[in-house]
Short mmCIF file of C-alpha atoms and ligand atoms in Angstrom, two decimals:
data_model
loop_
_atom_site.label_atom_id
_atom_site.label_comp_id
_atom_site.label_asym_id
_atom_site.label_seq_id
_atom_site.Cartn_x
_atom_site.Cartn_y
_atom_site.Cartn_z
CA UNK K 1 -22.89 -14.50 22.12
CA UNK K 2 -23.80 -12.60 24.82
CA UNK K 3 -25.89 -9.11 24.77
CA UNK K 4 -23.77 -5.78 25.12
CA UNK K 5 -24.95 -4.18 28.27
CA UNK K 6 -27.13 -1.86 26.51
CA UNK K 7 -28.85 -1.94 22.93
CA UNK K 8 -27.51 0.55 20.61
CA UNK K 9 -30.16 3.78 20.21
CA UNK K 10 -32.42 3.94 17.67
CA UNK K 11 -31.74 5.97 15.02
CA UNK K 12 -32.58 9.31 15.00
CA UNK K 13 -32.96 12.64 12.94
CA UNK K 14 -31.12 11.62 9.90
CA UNK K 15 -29.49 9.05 10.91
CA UNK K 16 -32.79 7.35 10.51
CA UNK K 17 -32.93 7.30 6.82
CA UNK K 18 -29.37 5.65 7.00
CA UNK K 19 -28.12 6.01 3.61
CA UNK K 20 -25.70 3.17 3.15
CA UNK K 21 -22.32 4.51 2.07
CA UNK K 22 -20.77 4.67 -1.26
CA UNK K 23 -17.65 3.56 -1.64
CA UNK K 24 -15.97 6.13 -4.28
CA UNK K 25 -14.32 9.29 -4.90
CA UNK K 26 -17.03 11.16 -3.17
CA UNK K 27 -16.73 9.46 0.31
CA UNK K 28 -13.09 9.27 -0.20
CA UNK K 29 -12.33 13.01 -0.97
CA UNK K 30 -15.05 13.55 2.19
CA UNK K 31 -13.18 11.29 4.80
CA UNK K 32 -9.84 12.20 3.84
CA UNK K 33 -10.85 16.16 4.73
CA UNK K 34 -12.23 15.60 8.06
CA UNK K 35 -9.26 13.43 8.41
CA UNK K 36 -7.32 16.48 8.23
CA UNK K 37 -9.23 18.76 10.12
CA UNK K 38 -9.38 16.01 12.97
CA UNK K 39 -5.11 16.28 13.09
CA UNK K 40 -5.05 18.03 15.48
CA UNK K 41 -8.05 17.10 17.68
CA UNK K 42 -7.87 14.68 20.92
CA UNK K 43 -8.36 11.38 20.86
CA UNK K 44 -12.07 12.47 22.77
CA UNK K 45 -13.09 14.96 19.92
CA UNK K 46 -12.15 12.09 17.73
CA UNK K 47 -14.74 10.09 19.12
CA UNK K 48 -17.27 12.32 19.88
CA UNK K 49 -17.16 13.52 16.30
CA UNK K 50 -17.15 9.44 15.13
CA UNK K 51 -20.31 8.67 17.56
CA UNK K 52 -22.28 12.13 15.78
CA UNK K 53 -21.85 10.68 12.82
CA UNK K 54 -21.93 7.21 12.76
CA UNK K 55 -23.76 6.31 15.82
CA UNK K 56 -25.68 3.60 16.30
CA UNK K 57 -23.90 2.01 13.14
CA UNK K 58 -20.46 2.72 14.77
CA UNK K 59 -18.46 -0.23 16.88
CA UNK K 60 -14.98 -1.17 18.25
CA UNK K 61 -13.30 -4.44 18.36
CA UNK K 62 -10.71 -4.67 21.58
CA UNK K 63 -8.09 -7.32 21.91
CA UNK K 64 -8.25 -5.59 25.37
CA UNK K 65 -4.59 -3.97 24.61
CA UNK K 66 -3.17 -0.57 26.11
CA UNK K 67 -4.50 1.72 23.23
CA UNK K 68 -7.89 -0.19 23.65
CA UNK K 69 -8.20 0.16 27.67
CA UNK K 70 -7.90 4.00 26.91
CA UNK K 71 -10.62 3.87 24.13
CA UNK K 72 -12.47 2.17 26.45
CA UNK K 73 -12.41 4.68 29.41
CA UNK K 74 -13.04 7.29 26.63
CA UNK K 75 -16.19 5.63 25.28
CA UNK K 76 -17.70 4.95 29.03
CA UNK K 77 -17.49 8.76 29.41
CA UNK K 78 -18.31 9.55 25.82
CA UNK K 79 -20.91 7.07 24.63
CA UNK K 80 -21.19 4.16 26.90
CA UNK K 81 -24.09 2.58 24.30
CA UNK K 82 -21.36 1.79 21.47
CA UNK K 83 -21.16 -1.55 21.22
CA UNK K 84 -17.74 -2.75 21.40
CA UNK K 85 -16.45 -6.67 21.18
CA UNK K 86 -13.47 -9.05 21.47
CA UNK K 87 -12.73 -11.83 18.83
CA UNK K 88 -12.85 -15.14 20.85
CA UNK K 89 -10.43 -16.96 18.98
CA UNK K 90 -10.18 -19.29 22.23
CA UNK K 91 -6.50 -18.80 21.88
CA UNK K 92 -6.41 -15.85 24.43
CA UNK K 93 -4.43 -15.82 27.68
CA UNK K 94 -6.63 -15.85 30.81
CA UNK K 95 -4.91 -12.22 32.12
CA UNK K 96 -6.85 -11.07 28.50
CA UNK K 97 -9.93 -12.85 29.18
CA UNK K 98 -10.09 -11.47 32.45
CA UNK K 99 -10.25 -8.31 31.57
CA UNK K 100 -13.50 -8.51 30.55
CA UNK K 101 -14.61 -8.86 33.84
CA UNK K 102 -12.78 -5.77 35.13
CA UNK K 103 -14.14 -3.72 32.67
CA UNK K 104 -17.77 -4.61 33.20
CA UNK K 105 -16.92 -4.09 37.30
CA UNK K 106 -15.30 -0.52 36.66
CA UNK K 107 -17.25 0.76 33.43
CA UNK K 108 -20.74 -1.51 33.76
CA UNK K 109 -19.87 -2.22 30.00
CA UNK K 110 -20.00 -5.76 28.60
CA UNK K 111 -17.84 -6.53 25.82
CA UNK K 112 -19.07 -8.75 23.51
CA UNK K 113 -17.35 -12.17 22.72
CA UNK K 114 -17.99 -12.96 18.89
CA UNK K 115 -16.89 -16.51 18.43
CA UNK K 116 -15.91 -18.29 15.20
CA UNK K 117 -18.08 -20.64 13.83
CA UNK K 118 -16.52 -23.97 15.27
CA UNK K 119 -14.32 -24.57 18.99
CA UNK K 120 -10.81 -24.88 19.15
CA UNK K 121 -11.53 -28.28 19.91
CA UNK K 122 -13.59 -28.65 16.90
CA UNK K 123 -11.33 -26.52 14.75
CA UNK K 124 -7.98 -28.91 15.84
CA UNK K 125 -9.77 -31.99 15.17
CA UNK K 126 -11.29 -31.04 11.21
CA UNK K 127 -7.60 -29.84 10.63
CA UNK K 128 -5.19 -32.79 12.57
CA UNK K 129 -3.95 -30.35 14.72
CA UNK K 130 -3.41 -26.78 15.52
CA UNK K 131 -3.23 -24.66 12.54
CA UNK K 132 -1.43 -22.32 14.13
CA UNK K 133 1.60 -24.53 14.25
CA UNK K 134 0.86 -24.93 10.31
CA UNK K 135 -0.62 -21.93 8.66
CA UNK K 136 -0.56 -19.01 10.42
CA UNK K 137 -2.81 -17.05 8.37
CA UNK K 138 -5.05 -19.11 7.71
CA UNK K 139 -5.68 -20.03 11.44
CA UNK K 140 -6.26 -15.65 11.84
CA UNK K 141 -8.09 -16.03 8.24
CA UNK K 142 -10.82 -18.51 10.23
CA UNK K 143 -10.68 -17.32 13.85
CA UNK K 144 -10.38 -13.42 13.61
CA UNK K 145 -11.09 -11.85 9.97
CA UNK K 146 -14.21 -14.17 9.15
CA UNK K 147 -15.58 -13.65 12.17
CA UNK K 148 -15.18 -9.42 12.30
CA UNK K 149 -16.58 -9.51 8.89
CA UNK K 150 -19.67 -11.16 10.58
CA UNK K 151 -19.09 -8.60 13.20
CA UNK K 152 -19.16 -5.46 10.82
CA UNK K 153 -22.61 -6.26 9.25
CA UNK K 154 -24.85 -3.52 9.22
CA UNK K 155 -22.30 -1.29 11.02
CA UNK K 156 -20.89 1.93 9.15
CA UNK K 157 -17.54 2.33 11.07
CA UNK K 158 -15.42 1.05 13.37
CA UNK K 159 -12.81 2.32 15.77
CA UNK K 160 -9.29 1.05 15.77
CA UNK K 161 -6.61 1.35 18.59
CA UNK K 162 -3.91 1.91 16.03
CA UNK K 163 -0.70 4.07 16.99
CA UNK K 164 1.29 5.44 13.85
CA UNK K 165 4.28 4.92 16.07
CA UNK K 166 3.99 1.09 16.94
CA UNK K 167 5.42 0.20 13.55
CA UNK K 168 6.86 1.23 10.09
CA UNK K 169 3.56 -0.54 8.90
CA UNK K 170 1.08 2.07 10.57
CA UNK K 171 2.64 5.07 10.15
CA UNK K 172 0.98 6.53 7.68
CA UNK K 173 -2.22 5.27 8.84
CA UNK K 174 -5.10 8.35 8.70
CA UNK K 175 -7.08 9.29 11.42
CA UNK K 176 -10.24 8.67 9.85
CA UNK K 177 -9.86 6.44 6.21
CA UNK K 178 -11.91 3.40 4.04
CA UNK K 179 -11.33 0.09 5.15
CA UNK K 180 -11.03 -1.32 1.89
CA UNK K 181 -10.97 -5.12 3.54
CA UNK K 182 -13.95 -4.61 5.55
CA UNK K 183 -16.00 -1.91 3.54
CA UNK K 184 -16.43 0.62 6.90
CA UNK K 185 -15.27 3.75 7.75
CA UNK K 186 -11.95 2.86 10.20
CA UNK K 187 -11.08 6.09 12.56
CA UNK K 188 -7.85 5.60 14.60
CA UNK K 189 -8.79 8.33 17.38
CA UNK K 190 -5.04 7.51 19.12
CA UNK K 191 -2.97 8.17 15.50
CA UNK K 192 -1.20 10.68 17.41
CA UNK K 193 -0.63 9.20 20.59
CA UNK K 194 2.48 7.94 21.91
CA UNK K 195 3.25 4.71 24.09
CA UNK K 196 4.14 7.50 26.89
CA UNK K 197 0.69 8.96 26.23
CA UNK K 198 -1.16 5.69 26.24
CA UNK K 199 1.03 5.06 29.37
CA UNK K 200 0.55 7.97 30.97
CA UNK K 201 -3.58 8.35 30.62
CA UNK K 202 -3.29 4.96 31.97
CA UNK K 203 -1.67 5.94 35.30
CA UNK K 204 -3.58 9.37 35.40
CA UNK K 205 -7.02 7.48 35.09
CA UNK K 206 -6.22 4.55 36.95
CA UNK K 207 -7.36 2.10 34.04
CA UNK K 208 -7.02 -1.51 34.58
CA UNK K 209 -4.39 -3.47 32.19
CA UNK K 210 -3.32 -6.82 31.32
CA UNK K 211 -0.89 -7.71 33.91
CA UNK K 212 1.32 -8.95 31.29
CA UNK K 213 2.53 -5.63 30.18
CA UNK K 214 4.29 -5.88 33.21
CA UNK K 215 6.12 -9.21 32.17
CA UNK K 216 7.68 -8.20 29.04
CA UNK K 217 4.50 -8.48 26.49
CA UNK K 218 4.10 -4.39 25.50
CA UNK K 219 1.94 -6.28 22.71
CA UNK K 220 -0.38 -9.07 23.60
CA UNK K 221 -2.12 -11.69 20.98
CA UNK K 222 -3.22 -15.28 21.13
CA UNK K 223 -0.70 -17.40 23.59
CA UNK K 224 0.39 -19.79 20.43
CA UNK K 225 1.49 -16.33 18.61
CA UNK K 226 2.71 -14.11 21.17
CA UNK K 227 6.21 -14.24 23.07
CA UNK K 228 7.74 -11.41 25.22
CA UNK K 229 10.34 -9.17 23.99
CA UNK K 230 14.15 -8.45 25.08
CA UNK K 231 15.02 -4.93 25.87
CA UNK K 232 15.29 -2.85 22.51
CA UNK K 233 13.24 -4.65 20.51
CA UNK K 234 10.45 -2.98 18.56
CA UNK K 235 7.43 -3.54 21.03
CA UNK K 236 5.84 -5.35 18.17
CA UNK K 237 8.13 -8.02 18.08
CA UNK K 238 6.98 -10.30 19.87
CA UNK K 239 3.68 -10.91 18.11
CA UNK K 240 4.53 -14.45 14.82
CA UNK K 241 7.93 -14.12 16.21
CA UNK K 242 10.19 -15.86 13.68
CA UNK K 243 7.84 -15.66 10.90
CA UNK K 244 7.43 -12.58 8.54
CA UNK K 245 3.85 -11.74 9.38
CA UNK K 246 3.41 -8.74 11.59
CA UNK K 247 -0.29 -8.59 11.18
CA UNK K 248 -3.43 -10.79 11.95
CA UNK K 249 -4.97 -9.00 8.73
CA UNK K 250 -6.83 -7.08 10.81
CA UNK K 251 -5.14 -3.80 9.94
CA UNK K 252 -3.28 -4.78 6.96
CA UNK K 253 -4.69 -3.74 3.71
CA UNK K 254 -3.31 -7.22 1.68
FE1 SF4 Y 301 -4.42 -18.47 15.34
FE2 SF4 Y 301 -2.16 -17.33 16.25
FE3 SF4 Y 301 -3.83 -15.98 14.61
FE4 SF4 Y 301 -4.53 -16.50 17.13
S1 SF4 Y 301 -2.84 -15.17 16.44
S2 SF4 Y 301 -5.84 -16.71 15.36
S3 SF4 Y 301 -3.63 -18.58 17.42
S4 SF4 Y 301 -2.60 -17.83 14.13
#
């Protein structure tokens, strides 16, 4: 792994006695009412009010998407110090990976690359081949979800790019809720947003993209899993095409 540009802060004033949370009614009833209140707030209040609270114990993981270039620009402006990584799963296309590069050039943020535990070359070879041609979730089981839980140690919350629009799956998703799977708080600042909104704070702010959005991949994964999409179909479509998984487990609560 490689260090994040800069350390996260040192807790401070309160924060510095860092009371883990408590799972329960208590923290549920308490998240589900700034939840509300934060309806109606942008996807910048959103943040700020995530960073005041759950700074320096607050992170994002980016698969360097759309939704996540805006977070992105938001944080560099907002709190630059968050650390924020990508799950190597060393199945990404190069346009992804290269991203990385573009946001360190325009933003002088590093993302950090959190690996899992063996290479694909390593992973192929203990399993006679590529899993994802086998076993699907297991392959995301082993190269994403083990390795964000590693990721999520010590932290409090995390930030997710999640649009309630993108899919019958996430529309009921909250603005800020319990990640049951990986025990943090999970705020979704761009709930609200739409693809034209993602789209058009894209343009406005000039943010750089994966040049594949441009080829008929509105959603981008690992190369094995991720195929572009005909006119029409739901822009999720393309990700396990011709298999019923929609998710990496990342955002699904199963
Ligand atoms: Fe493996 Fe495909 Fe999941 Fe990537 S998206 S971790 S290649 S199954």
């Amino acid at each position: 792994d490689e260090s994040p540009a800069s350390a996260p802060a040192e807790p401070q004033g309160a924060l510095a006695a860092d009371p883990p949370l408590i799972p329960g009614d208590d923290l549920f009833g308490e998240l589900a009412a700034h939840s509300q209140r934060l309806e109606t707030a942008t996807p910048q209040e959103i943040l700020a009010w995530a960073v005041e609270h759950y700074a320096p114990r607050f992170t994002m993981a980016t698969a360097f998407g759309p939704e996540g270039m805006c977070l992105i620009h938001m944080f560099s402006e907002i709190a630059p110090q968050t650390p924020i990584f990508n799950l190597e799963t060393g199945y990404q296309f190069k346009e992804t990976l290269a991203l990385r590069e573009q946001v360190r050039e325009r933003y002088g943020i590093t993302i950090e690359y959190k690996y899992p535990d063996q290479t694909v070359e390593e992973y192929e070879a203990a399993n006679g081949g590529p899993v994802y041609k086998t076993d699907t979730n297991r392959c995301c089981f082993d190269r994403k979800i083990k390795v964000l839980h590693q990721a999520a140690r010590g932290m409090h919350a995390w930030s997710s790019a999640i649009r309630r629009d993108q899919s019958p799956d996430r529309a009921e998703h909250p603005i800020v809720g319990w990640d049951k799977k990986f025990q943090l708080v999970k705020i979704s600042p761009l709930a609200n947003w739409t693809k034209k909104d993602v789209w058009g704070f894209i343009s406005k702010n000039d943010i750089p993209y994966n040049p594949l959005h441009d080829q008929g991949y509105p959603s981008v994964g690992c190369w094995p899993c991720t195929r572009s999409i005909a006119l029409g179909e739901d822009e999720r479509a393309g990700r396990w095409s011709g298999s019923a998984k929609t998710e990496c487990g990342l955002h699904s609560s199963d």
